[in-house]
Coordinates of C-alpha atoms and ligand atoms in Angstrom, one line a residue:
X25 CA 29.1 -1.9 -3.9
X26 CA 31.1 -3.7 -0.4
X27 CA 28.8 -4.7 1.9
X28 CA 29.4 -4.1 5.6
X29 CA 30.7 -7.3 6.2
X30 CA 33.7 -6.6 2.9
X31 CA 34.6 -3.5 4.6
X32 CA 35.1 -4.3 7.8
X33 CA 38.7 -4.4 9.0
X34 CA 40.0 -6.3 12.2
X35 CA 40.2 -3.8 15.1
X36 CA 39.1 -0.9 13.2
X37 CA 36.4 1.2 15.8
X38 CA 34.5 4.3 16.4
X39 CA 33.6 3.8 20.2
X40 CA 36.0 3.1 22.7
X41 CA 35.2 1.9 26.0
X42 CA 37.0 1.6 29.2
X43 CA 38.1 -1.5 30.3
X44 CA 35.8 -3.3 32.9
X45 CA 36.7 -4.1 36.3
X46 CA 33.9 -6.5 37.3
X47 CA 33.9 -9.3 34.1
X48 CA 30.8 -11.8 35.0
X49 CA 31.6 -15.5 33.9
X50 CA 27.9 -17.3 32.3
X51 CA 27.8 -20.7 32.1
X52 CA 29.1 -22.6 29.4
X53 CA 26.0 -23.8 28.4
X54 CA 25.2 -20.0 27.3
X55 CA 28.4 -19.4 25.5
X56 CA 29.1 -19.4 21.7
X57 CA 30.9 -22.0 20.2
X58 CA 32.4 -19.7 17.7
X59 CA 33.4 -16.0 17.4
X60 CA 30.4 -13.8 16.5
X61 CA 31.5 -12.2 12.9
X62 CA 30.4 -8.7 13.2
X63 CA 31.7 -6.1 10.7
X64 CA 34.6 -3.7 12.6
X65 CA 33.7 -0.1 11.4
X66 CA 34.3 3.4 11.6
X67 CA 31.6 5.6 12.0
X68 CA 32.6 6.8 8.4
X69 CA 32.5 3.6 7.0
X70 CA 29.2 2.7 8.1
X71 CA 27.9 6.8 7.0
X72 CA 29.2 6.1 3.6
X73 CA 27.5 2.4 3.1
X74 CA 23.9 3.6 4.1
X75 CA 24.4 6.3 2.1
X76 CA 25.6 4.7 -0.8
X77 CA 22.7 2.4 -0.1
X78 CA 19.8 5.5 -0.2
X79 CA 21.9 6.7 -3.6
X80 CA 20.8 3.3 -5.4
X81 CA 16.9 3.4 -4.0
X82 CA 14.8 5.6 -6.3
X83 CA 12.3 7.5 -3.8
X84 CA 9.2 10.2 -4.3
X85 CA 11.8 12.3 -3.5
X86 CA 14.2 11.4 -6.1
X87 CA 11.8 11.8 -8.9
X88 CA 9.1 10.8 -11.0
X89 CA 7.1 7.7 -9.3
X90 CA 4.0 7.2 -11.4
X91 CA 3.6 3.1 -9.6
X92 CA 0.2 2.6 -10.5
X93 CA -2.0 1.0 -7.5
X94 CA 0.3 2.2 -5.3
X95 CA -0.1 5.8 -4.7
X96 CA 3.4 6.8 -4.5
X97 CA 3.0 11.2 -4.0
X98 CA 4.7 13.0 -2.2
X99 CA 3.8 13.4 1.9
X100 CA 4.7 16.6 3.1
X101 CA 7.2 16.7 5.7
X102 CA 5.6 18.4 8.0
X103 CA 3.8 15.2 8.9
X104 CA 6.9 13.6 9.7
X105 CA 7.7 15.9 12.2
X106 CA 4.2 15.9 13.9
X107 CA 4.8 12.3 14.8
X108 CA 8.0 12.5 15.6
X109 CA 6.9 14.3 18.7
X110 CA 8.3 13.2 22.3
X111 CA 5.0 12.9 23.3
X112 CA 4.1 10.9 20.9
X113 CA 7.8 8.4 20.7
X114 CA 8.1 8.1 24.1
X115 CA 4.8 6.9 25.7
X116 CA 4.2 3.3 26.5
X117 CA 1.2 1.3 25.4
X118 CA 1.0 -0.1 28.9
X119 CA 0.5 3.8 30.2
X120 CA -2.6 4.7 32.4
X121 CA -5.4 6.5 30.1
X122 CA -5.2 10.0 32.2
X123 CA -1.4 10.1 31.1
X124 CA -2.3 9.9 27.5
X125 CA -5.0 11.4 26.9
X126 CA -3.4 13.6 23.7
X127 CA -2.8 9.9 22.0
X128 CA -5.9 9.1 22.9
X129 CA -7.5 12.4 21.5
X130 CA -5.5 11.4 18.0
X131 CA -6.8 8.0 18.0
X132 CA -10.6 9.2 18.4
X133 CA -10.3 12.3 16.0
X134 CA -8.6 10.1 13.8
X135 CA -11.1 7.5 13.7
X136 CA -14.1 10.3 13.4
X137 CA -12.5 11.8 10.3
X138 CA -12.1 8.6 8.5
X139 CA -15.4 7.6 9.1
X140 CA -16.6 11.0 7.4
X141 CA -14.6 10.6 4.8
X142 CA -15.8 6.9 4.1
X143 CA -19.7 7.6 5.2
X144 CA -19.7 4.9 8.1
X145 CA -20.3 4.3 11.5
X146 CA -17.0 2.6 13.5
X147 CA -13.7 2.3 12.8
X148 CA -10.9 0.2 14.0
X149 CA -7.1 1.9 13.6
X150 CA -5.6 -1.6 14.2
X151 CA -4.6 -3.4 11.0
X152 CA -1.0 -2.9 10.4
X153 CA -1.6 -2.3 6.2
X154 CA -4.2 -2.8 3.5
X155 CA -4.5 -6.5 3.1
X156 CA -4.6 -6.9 6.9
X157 CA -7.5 -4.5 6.8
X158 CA -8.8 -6.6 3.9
X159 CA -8.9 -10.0 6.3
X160 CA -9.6 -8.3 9.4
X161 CA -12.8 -6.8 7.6
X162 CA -13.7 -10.5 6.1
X163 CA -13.4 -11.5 9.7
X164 CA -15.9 -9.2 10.6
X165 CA -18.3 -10.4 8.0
X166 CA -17.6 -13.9 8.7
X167 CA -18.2 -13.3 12.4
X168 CA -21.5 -11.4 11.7
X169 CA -22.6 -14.2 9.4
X170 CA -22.0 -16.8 12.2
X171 CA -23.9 -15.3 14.8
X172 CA -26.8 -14.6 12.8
X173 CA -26.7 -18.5 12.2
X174 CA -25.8 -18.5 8.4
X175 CA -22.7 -20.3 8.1
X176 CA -23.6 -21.5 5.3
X177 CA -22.6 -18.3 3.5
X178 CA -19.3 -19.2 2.6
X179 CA -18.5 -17.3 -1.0
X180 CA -16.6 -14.6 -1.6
X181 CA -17.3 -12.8 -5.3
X182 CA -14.7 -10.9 -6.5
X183 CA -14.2 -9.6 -10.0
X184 CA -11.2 -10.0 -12.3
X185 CA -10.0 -6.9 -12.0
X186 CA -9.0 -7.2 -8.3
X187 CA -6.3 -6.6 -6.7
X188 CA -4.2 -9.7 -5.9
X189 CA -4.5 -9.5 -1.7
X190 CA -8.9 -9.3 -2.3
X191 CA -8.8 -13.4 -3.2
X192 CA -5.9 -13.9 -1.1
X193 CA -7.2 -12.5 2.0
X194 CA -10.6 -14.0 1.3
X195 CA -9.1 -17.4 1.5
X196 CA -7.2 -16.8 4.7
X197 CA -10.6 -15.7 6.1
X198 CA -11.8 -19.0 5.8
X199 CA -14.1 -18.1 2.8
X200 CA -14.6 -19.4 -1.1
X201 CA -13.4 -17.1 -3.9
X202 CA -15.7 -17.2 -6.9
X203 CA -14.2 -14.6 -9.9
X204 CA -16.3 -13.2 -12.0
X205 CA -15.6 -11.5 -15.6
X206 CA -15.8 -7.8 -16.0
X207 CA -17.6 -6.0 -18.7
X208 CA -16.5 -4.5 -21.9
X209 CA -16.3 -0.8 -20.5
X210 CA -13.6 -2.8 -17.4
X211 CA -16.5 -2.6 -14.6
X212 CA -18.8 -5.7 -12.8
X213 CA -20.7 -7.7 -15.4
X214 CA -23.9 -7.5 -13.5
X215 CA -25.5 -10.4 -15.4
X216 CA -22.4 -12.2 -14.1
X217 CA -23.1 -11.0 -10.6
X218 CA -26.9 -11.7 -10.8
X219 CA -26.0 -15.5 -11.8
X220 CA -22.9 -16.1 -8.9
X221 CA -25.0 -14.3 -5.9
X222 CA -27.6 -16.5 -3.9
X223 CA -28.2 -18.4 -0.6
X224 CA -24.3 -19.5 -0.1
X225 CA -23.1 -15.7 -1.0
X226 CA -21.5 -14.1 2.2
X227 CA -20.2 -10.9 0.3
X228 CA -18.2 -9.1 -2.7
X229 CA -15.2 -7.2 -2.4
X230 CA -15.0 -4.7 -4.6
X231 CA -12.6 -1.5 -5.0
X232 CA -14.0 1.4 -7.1
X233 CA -12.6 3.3 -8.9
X234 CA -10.9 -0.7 -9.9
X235 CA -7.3 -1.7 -10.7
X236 CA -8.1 -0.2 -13.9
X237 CA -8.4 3.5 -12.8
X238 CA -12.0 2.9 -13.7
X239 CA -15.4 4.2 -11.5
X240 CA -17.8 1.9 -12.1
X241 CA -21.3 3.7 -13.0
X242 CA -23.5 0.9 -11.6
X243 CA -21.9 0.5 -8.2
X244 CA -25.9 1.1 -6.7
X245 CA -27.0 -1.5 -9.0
X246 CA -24.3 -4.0 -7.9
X247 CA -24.6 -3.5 -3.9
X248 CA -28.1 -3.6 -4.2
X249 CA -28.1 -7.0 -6.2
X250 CA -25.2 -8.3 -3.6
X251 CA -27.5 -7.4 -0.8
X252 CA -30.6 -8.8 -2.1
X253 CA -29.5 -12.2 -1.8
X254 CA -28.7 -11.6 1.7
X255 CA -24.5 -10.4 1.4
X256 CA -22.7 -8.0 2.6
X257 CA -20.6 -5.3 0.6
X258 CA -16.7 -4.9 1.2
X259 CA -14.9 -1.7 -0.2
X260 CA -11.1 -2.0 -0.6
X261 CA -10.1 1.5 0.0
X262 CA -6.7 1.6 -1.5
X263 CA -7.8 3.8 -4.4
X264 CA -9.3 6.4 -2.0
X265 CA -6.7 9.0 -3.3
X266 CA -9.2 9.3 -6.4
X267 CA -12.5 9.9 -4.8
X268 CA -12.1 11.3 -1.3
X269 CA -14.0 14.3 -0.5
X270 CA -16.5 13.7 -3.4
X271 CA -18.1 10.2 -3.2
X272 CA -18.0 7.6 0.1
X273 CA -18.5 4.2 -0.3
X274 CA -20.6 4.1 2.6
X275 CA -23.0 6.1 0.3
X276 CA -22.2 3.4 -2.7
X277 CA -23.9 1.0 -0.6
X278 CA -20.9 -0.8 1.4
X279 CA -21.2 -2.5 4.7
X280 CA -17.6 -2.6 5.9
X281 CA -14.4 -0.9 4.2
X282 CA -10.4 -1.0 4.8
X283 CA -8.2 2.5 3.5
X284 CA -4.3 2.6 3.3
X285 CA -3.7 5.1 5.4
X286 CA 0.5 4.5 4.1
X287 CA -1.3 4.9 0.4
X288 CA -3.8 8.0 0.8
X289 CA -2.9 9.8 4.1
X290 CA 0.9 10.3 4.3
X291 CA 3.2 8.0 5.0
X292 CA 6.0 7.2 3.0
X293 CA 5.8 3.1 2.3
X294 CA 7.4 0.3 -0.5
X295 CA 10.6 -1.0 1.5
X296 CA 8.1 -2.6 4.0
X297 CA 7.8 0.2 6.7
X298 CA 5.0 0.9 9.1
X299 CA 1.8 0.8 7.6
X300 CA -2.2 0.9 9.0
X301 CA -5.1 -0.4 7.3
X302 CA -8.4 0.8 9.2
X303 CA -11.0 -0.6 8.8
X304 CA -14.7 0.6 9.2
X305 CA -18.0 -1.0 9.1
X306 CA -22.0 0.4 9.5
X307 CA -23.6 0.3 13.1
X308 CA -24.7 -3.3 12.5
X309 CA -21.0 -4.6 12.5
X310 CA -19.6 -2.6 15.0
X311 CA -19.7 -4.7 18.1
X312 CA -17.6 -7.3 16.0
X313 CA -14.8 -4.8 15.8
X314 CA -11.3 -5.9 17.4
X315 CA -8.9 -4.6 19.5
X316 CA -9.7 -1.4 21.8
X317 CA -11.3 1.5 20.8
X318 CA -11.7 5.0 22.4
X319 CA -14.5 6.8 23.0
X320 CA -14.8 10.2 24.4
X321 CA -16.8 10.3 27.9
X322 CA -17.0 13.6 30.0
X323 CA -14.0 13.0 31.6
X324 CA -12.1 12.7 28.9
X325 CA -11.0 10.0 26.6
X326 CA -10.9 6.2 27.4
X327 CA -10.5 2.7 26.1
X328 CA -13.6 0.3 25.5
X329 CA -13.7 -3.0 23.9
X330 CA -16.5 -3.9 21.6
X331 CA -18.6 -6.1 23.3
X332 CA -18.4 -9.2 20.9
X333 CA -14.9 -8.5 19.6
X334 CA -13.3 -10.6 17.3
X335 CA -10.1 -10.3 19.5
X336 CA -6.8 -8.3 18.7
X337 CA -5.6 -8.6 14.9
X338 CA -2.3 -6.3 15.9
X339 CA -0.7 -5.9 19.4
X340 CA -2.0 -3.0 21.3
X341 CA -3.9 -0.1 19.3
X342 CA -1.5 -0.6 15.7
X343 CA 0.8 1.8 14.0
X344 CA 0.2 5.1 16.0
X345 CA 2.4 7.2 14.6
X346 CA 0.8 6.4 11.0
X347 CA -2.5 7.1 12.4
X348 CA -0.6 10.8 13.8
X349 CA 0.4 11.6 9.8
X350 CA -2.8 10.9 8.8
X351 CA -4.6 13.2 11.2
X352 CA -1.7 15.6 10.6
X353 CA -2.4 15.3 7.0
X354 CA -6.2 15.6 6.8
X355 CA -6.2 18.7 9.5
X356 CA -3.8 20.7 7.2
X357 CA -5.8 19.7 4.0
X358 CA -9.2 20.7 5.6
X359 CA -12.3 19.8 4.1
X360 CA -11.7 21.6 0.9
X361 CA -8.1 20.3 0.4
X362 CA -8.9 16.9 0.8
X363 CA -11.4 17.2 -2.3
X364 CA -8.7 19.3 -4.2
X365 CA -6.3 16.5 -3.8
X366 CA -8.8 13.7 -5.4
X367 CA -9.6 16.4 -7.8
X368 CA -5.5 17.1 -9.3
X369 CA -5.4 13.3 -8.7
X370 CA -7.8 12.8 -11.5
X371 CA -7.0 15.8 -13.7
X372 CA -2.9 14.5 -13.6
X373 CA -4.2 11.0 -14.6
X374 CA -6.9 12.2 -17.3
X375 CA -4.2 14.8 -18.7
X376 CA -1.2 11.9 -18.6
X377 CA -3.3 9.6 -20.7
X378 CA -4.6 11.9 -23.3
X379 CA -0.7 12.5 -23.7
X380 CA 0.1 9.0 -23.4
X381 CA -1.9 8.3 -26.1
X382 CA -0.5 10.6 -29.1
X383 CA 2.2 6.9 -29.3
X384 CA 0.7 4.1 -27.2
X385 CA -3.1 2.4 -26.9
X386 CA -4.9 3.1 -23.7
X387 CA -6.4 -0.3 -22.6
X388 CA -9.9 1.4 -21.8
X389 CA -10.3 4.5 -23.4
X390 CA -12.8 6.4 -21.5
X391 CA -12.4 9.3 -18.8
X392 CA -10.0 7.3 -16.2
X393 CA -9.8 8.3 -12.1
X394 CA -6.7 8.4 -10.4
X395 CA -5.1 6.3 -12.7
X396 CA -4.8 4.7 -16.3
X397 CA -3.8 1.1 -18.3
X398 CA -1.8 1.4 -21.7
X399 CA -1.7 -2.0 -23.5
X400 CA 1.8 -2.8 -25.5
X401 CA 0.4 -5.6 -27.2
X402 CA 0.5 -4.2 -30.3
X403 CA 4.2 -2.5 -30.0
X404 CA 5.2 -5.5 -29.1
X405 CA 3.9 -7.3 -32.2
X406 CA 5.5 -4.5 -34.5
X407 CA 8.6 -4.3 -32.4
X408 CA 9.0 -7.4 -30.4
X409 CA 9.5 -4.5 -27.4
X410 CA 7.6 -5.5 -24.2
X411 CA 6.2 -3.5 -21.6
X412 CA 8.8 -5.3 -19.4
X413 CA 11.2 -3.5 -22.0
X414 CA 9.7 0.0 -22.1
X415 CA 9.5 -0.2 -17.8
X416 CA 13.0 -1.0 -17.7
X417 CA 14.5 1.7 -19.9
X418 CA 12.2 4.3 -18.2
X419 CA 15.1 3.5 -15.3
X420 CA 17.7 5.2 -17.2
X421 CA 15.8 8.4 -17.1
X422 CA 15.2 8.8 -13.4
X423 CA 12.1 8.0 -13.2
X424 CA 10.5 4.8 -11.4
X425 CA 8.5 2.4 -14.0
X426 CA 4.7 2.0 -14.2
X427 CA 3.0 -0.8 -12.6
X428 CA 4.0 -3.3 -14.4
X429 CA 1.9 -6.9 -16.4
X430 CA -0.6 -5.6 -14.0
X431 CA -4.4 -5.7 -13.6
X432 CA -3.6 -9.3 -15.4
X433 CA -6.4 -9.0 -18.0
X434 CA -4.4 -6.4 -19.9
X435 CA -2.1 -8.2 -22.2
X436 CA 1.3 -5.8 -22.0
X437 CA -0.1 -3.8 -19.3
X438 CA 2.2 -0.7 -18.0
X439 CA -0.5 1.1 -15.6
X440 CA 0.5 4.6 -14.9
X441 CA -0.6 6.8 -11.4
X442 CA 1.1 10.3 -11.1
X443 CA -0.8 11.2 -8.1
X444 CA -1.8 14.8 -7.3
X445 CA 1.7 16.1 -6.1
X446 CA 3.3 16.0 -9.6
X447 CA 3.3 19.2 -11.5
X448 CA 2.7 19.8 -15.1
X449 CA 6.5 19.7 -16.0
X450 CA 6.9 16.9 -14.5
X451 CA 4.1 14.8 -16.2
X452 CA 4.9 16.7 -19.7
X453 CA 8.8 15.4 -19.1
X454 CA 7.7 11.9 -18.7
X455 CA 5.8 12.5 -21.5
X456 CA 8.0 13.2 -23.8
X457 CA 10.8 10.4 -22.5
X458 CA 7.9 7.7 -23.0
X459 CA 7.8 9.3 -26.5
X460 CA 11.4 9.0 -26.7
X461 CA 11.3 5.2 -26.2
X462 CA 8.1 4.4 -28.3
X463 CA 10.5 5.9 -31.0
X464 CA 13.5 3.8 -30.2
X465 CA 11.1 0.5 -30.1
X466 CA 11.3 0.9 -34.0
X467 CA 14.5 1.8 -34.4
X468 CA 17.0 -0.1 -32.0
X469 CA 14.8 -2.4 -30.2
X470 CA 17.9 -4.3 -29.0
X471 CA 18.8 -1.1 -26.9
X472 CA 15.1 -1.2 -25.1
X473 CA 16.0 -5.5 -24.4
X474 CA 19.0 -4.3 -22.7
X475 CA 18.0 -1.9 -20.8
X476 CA 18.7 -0.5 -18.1
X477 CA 22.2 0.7 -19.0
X478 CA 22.8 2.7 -16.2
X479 CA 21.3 0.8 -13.0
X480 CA 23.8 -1.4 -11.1
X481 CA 21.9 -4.8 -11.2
X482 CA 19.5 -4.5 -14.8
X483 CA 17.7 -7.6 -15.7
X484 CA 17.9 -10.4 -12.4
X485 CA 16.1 -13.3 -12.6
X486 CA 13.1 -12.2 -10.7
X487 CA 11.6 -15.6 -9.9
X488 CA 14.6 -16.9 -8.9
X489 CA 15.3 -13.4 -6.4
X490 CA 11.6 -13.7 -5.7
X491 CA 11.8 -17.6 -4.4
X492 CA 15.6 -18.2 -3.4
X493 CA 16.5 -14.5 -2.2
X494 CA 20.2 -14.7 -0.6
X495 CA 19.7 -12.6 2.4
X496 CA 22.8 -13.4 4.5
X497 CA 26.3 -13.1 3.8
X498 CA 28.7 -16.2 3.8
X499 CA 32.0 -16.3 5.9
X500 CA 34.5 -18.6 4.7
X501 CA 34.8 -20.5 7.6
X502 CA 31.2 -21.5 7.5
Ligands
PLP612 C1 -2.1 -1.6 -2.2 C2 -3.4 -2.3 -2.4 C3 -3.8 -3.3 -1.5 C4 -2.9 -3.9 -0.4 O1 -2.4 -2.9 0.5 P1 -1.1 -3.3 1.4 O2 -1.0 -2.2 2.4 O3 0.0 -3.4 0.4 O4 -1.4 -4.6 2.0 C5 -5.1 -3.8 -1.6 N1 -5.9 -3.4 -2.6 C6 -5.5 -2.4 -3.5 C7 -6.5 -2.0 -4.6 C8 -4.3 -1.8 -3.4 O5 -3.9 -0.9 -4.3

């Protein structure tokens, strides 16, 4: 595919303007040294590149997107629309309270649904996406720790299983990660926990159902040892899309708790768009929170900050517009929907592995949430076909790989999360194309070590595109 700047051809235009009369002269201190190169286009030109562009991105819309971890489903477009709204685009964050008081009703209603949904007292809209919820929420801890004079609390357990931001962000919040193992059934070894809590424990971060798809039946048992020795509990919500509307962590016995609102509530993300992780806490935590919150008075709706904030984590109040899907989205569901949703969640998952297993080996074989492992390690000793392998070829069929050499304890892992907007068909197609390939692993295993054969770029060297991306385009006069 020609990129913008390959296309472009000297005085080629789409806009034509009239010529000025008054030309201002700048200094020439402020002036270029050399010509700016921008691409010369027609508006057809550029039409045709972004869409040739969308045609090589594989979207929910596109097709099958079973990403495991990442909750790719389908958000209804509706939601789009809602926030697209003049009165919502076209306000400033700068504008008096009384001239917004319909963005501050979202913000509150927002914040009073999620903290139904989670079972806890506060909320904060600000984080911009999960792992910024994750370190804002350790922030909270660590400022709670510190004014109750226990500085001394400085570790951070986290098991295993975790997803890669839970050490990362535990680190950037100034804390100690200690790992501990999980069980045989994929949950928290308590005997593990019992031995790594004690006086220099400031918390755990846990997500439940894990990276593994699986609930963990002792989550009581664990909060109650973490807080015991004098920690707090911190719930990575990502994986909400399993359990909402059934179980809250702030029933499981967590202090504080971040969701993906870009993950669980309906907005499209992966490509880096706008995200918001909120983050809630008990009453106890509350006056740490940052940023502005709104509370509802009887004159309306207006901004407060809590008293011994932690300061702002995200300019102004965060992603609004996120925070208008989401309320779009949980209105529309209702009570009822909402718990449907974590319901077909859990039945696509359960009903894709018990498929999934008539060829491959599930890595924990036991009722799964939202989500489900399959370890290749043993096609891969019969075949010398990878997961890598298997992931790729799934390209050719129109349909976005699993999550892939991910929770890292699985040797081979491929981890597989339909989400609750897929139908039957859909699943029962994958299905059979995953069939297709387990089949082919046996008999042209070469084929599956080339593959993709149908994507423009196949195989790149990922580190290398991962360290040394080339982002910029090279004239030849530079
Ligand atoms: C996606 C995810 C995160 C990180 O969320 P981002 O918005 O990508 O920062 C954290 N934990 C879990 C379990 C996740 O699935």
């Amino acid at each position: 595919m020609k990129l913008l700047f390959e296309r472009s051809r000297k005085g080629r235009r789409e806009v034509l303007l009239p010529p000025v009369s008054d030309v201002y002269t700048l200094d020439e201190k402020y002036l270029r040294k050399k010509t700016l190169h921008l691409p010369e286009l027609s508006e057809v030109d550029i039409d045709r590149n972004y869409t040739e562009l969308a045609k090589q991105c594989h979207g929910v819309n596109d097709g099958f997107y079973p990403l495991g971890s990442c909750t790719m489903k389908y958000n209804p477009s509706v939601n789009e629309e809602l926030a697209s709204l003049k009165g919502f685009t076209d306000i400033h964050p700068l504008e008096e309270e009384e001239d917004v008081q319909g963005a501050l009703e979202v913000l509150y209603k927002a914040e009073e649904l999620l903290k139904e949904i989670t079972g806890m007292d506060a909320m904060t809209l600000s984080p911009a996406a999960g792992a910024h919820g994750e370190y804002t929420g350790l922030l909270l801890i660590r400022k709670y720790l510190q004014e109750k004079g226990e500085s001394e609390r400085v570790n951070i357990i986290v098991p295993d299983s975790a997803h890669g931001t839970n050490p990362a962000s535990a680190v950037m919040a100034g804390f100690k990660v200690v790992n501990i193992p999980s069980n045989e059934e994929g949950g928290v070894d308590l005997e593990a926990l019992r031995k790594a809590v004690g006086k220099d424990t400031a918390g755990l971060m846990l997500t439940n159902p894990n990276t593994l798809g699986l609930f963990d039946p002792n989550i009581l048992e664990i909060t109650k040892i973490v807080h015991e020795a004098g920690g707090l509990c911190y719930y990575d919500g990502a994986n909400l899309n399993a359990v909402m509307g059934r179980v809250r962590p702030g029933d499981m016995g967590f202090d504080c708790v971040h969701l993906n609102l870009h993950k669980t509530f309906s907005t499209p993300h992966g490509g880096g768009g706008p995200g918001s992780g909120p983050v809630g806490c008990k009453g106890f935590l509350q006056d740490y929170l940052p940023g502005r919150r709104v509370e509802k008075r009887e004159d309306g709706y207006h901004f407060f900050k809590p008293v011994k904030t932690m300061g702002q984590v995200r300019s102004f109040y965060g992603n609004f517009t996120v925070v208008v899907k989401a309320l779009a989205y949980i209105l529309t569901l209702g009570k009822e929907g909402i718990r449907e949703s974590s319901g077909k969640a859990v039945l696509n998952a359960n009903y894709m592995m018990h498929r999934m297993k008539e060829d491959y080996t599930v890595a924990y074989d036991t009722t799964c949430m939202h989500e489900f492992v399959l370890s290749l390690e043993d096609l891969k000793k019969k075949t010398g076909v990878s997961a890598m392998d298997i992931a790729k070829a799934s390209l050719d069929y129109g349909m976005h790989p699993a999550t892939m050499y991910f929770p890292l304890i699985v040797h081979e892992a491929l981890m597989f999360e339909p989400a609750e907007t897929e139908d039957k068909d859909t699943i029962d197609e994958a299905v059979r194309i995953y069939h297709e390939l387990y089949q082919k692993a046996f008999e042209d295993p070469d084929y599956l070590h080339n593959a993709p054969h149908t994507c423009m770029i196949g195989r790149p060297d990922e580190t290398e595109a991962a360290r040394n991306p080339i982002l910029r385009y090279t004239f030849e006069d530079e």
